[in-house]
Short mmCIF file of C-alpha atoms in Angstrom, two decimals:
data_model
loop_
_atom_site.label_atom_id
_atom_site.label_comp_id
_atom_site.label_asym_id
_atom_site.label_seq_id
_atom_site.Cartn_x
_atom_site.Cartn_y
_atom_site.Cartn_z
CA UNK M 1 -4.48 -8.80 -0.79
CA UNK M 2 -5.42 -12.08 -2.61
CA UNK M 3 -8.42 -11.98 -4.55
CA UNK M 4 -10.70 -14.77 -5.50
CA UNK M 5 -13.46 -14.45 -8.00
CA UNK M 6 -16.50 -16.70 -8.69
CA UNK M 7 -20.03 -16.86 -10.04
CA UNK M 8 -19.49 -16.90 -13.58
CA UNK M 9 -21.29 -19.17 -15.83
CA UNK M 10 -23.64 -19.56 -18.84
CA UNK M 11 -26.70 -17.71 -19.20
CA UNK M 12 -29.22 -16.80 -21.83
CA UNK M 13 -29.80 -13.28 -23.03
CA UNK M 14 -31.82 -11.08 -20.49
CA UNK M 15 -30.91 -13.27 -17.41
CA UNK M 16 -28.90 -12.40 -14.33
CA UNK M 17 -25.69 -13.61 -12.72
CA UNK M 18 -24.05 -12.43 -9.38
CA UNK M 19 -20.31 -12.40 -9.44
CA UNK M 20 -18.60 -12.40 -6.08
CA UNK M 21 -14.84 -11.67 -5.05
CA UNK M 22 -13.54 -12.90 -1.88
CA UNK M 23 -10.52 -10.63 -0.44
CA UNK M 24 -8.00 -11.95 1.88
CA UNK M 25 -4.65 -10.99 3.58
CA UNK M 26 -5.06 -7.42 4.37
CA UNK M 27 -7.38 -5.05 5.78
CA UNK M 28 -10.55 -5.16 3.26
CA UNK M 29 -11.63 -1.76 4.01
CA UNK M 30 -8.48 -0.13 3.03
CA UNK M 31 -8.97 -1.09 -0.57
CA UNK M 32 -11.13 0.23 -3.50
CA UNK M 33 -12.61 -2.71 -5.23
CA UNK M 34 -13.13 -2.95 -9.00
CA UNK M 35 -14.41 -5.25 -11.63
CA UNK M 36 -12.87 -5.61 -15.00
CA UNK M 37 -13.64 -7.75 -17.97
CA UNK M 38 -11.93 -8.98 -21.07
CA UNK M 39 -14.08 -10.41 -24.27
CA UNK M 40 -12.38 -12.79 -26.60
CA UNK M 41 -9.51 -10.98 -28.68
CA UNK M 42 -10.30 -7.85 -26.91
CA UNK M 43 -8.28 -5.70 -24.34
CA UNK M 44 -9.53 -5.68 -20.68
CA UNK M 45 -12.00 -2.90 -19.90
CA UNK M 46 -13.51 -1.25 -16.77
CA UNK M 47 -16.78 -2.29 -15.75
CA UNK M 48 -17.56 -1.00 -12.27
CA UNK M 49 -15.94 0.09 -8.99
CA UNK M 50 -16.81 1.00 -5.18
CA UNK M 51 -15.09 3.25 -2.72
CA UNK M 52 -13.89 1.97 0.54
CA UNK M 53 -16.70 2.73 2.53
CA UNK M 54 -19.26 1.73 -0.35
CA UNK M 55 -20.65 5.33 -0.61
CA UNK M 56 -19.40 6.14 -4.13
CA UNK M 57 -19.55 3.80 -7.18
CA UNK M 58 -18.56 4.35 -10.85
CA UNK M 59 -19.82 2.24 -13.83
CA UNK M 60 -18.85 1.90 -17.49
CA UNK M 61 -21.66 3.37 -19.59
CA UNK M 62 -22.05 0.13 -21.33
CA UNK M 63 -23.31 -1.56 -17.97
CA UNK M 64 -25.04 1.41 -16.40
CA UNK M 65 -28.54 0.76 -15.22
CA UNK M 66 -27.99 -3.23 -15.56
CA UNK M 67 -25.04 -3.92 -13.24
CA UNK M 68 -24.66 -3.10 -9.65
CA UNK M 69 -21.65 -3.34 -7.48
CA UNK M 70 -21.68 -3.83 -3.68
CA UNK M 71 -19.40 -4.83 -0.90
CA UNK M 72 -19.79 -6.57 2.26
CA UNK M 73 -17.13 -5.55 4.97
CA UNK M 74 -18.32 -8.23 7.24
CA UNK M 75 -17.45 -11.08 4.69
CA UNK M 76 -14.56 -9.23 2.70
CA UNK M 77 -16.34 -9.42 -0.42
CA UNK M 78 -17.26 -7.39 -3.41
CA UNK M 79 -20.06 -8.58 -5.63
CA UNK M 80 -21.36 -7.65 -9.11
CA UNK M 81 -25.11 -8.35 -10.02
CA UNK M 82 -25.60 -8.29 -13.59
CA UNK M 83 -29.17 -8.06 -14.99
CA UNK M 84 -30.22 -7.98 -18.55
CA UNK M 85 -27.34 -9.67 -19.63
CA UNK M 86 -26.44 -9.34 -23.39
CA UNK M 87 -24.38 -11.18 -25.58
CA UNK M 88 -21.82 -8.55 -25.70
CA UNK M 89 -21.30 -9.14 -21.75
CA UNK M 90 -19.45 -12.40 -22.70
CA UNK M 91 -16.21 -12.15 -21.05
CA UNK M 92 -13.84 -13.10 -18.36
CA UNK M 93 -14.57 -11.06 -15.31
CA UNK M 94 -11.65 -9.88 -13.06
CA UNK M 95 -11.73 -8.18 -9.61
CA UNK M 96 -9.18 -5.70 -8.80
CA UNK M 97 -8.08 -3.82 -5.54
CA UNK M 98 -6.03 -0.99 -4.81
CA UNK M 99 -5.31 1.02 -1.50
CA UNK M 100 -4.46 4.17 -3.03
CA UNK M 101 -5.85 4.61 -6.54
CA UNK M 102 -7.27 8.17 -7.49
CA UNK M 103 -10.93 8.14 -8.25
CA UNK M 104 -10.53 9.86 -11.41
CA UNK M 105 -8.13 7.09 -12.67
CA UNK M 106 -10.15 4.06 -11.59
CA UNK M 107 -11.06 3.11 -15.10
CA UNK M 108 -7.36 2.78 -16.07
CA UNK M 109 -6.22 -0.83 -15.85
CA UNK M 110 -2.52 -0.03 -15.02
CA UNK M 111 -3.49 1.98 -11.92
CA UNK M 112 -4.58 -1.32 -9.96
CA UNK M 113 -2.27 -3.24 -8.09
CA UNK M 114 -4.17 -6.46 -7.00
CA UNK M 115 -6.20 -8.89 -9.39
CA UNK M 116 -8.07 -12.02 -8.94
CA UNK M 117 -7.93 -14.92 -11.63
CA UNK M 118 -10.96 -14.16 -13.31
CA UNK M 119 -14.46 -15.83 -13.81
CA UNK M 120 -15.97 -16.61 -17.23
CA UNK M 121 -19.45 -15.11 -18.17
CA UNK M 122 -20.88 -16.57 -21.30
CA UNK M 123 -24.27 -14.96 -22.48
CA UNK M 124 -26.04 -16.78 -25.36
CA UNK M 125 -28.44 -15.19 -27.67
#
C-alpha cells in the first residue's frame, strides 16, 4: 500500500488542522491505520490509530480529547482532526498502515510496515 499524507501547515496555538492520508495499491479495509509524529531532535512517537472497520481507536495521552482519528472506506483515506493545538504539537506527522499488527502493539513504531512521507505541522505560540 502507498500512503500520501497532506494537510499540514502553520497554525496558531489553540487553532485546528485536519490531516489526511490517502491510501492506494491494496484493499484499504484490510489495514489498521495510524498516525505518528516526530518533533525536531526527538524520536518518532505514536499519536493515534484506528481499527480496520473504524470501531476502535487508540490515542496517545498527550492528544487524547484534542485529536480525533477517522477513516473513510469509500475514499480510502484516514484523517486526523487536531483541535486545541499547542506548540508542543509541532512535528512532522506520518501516517502508517499495517494489515496484521496486534492491537496491543500499535504504539510500537517497528510493528508498522507501511509509511507515508510525512507532513509538517507548526504551531506558533
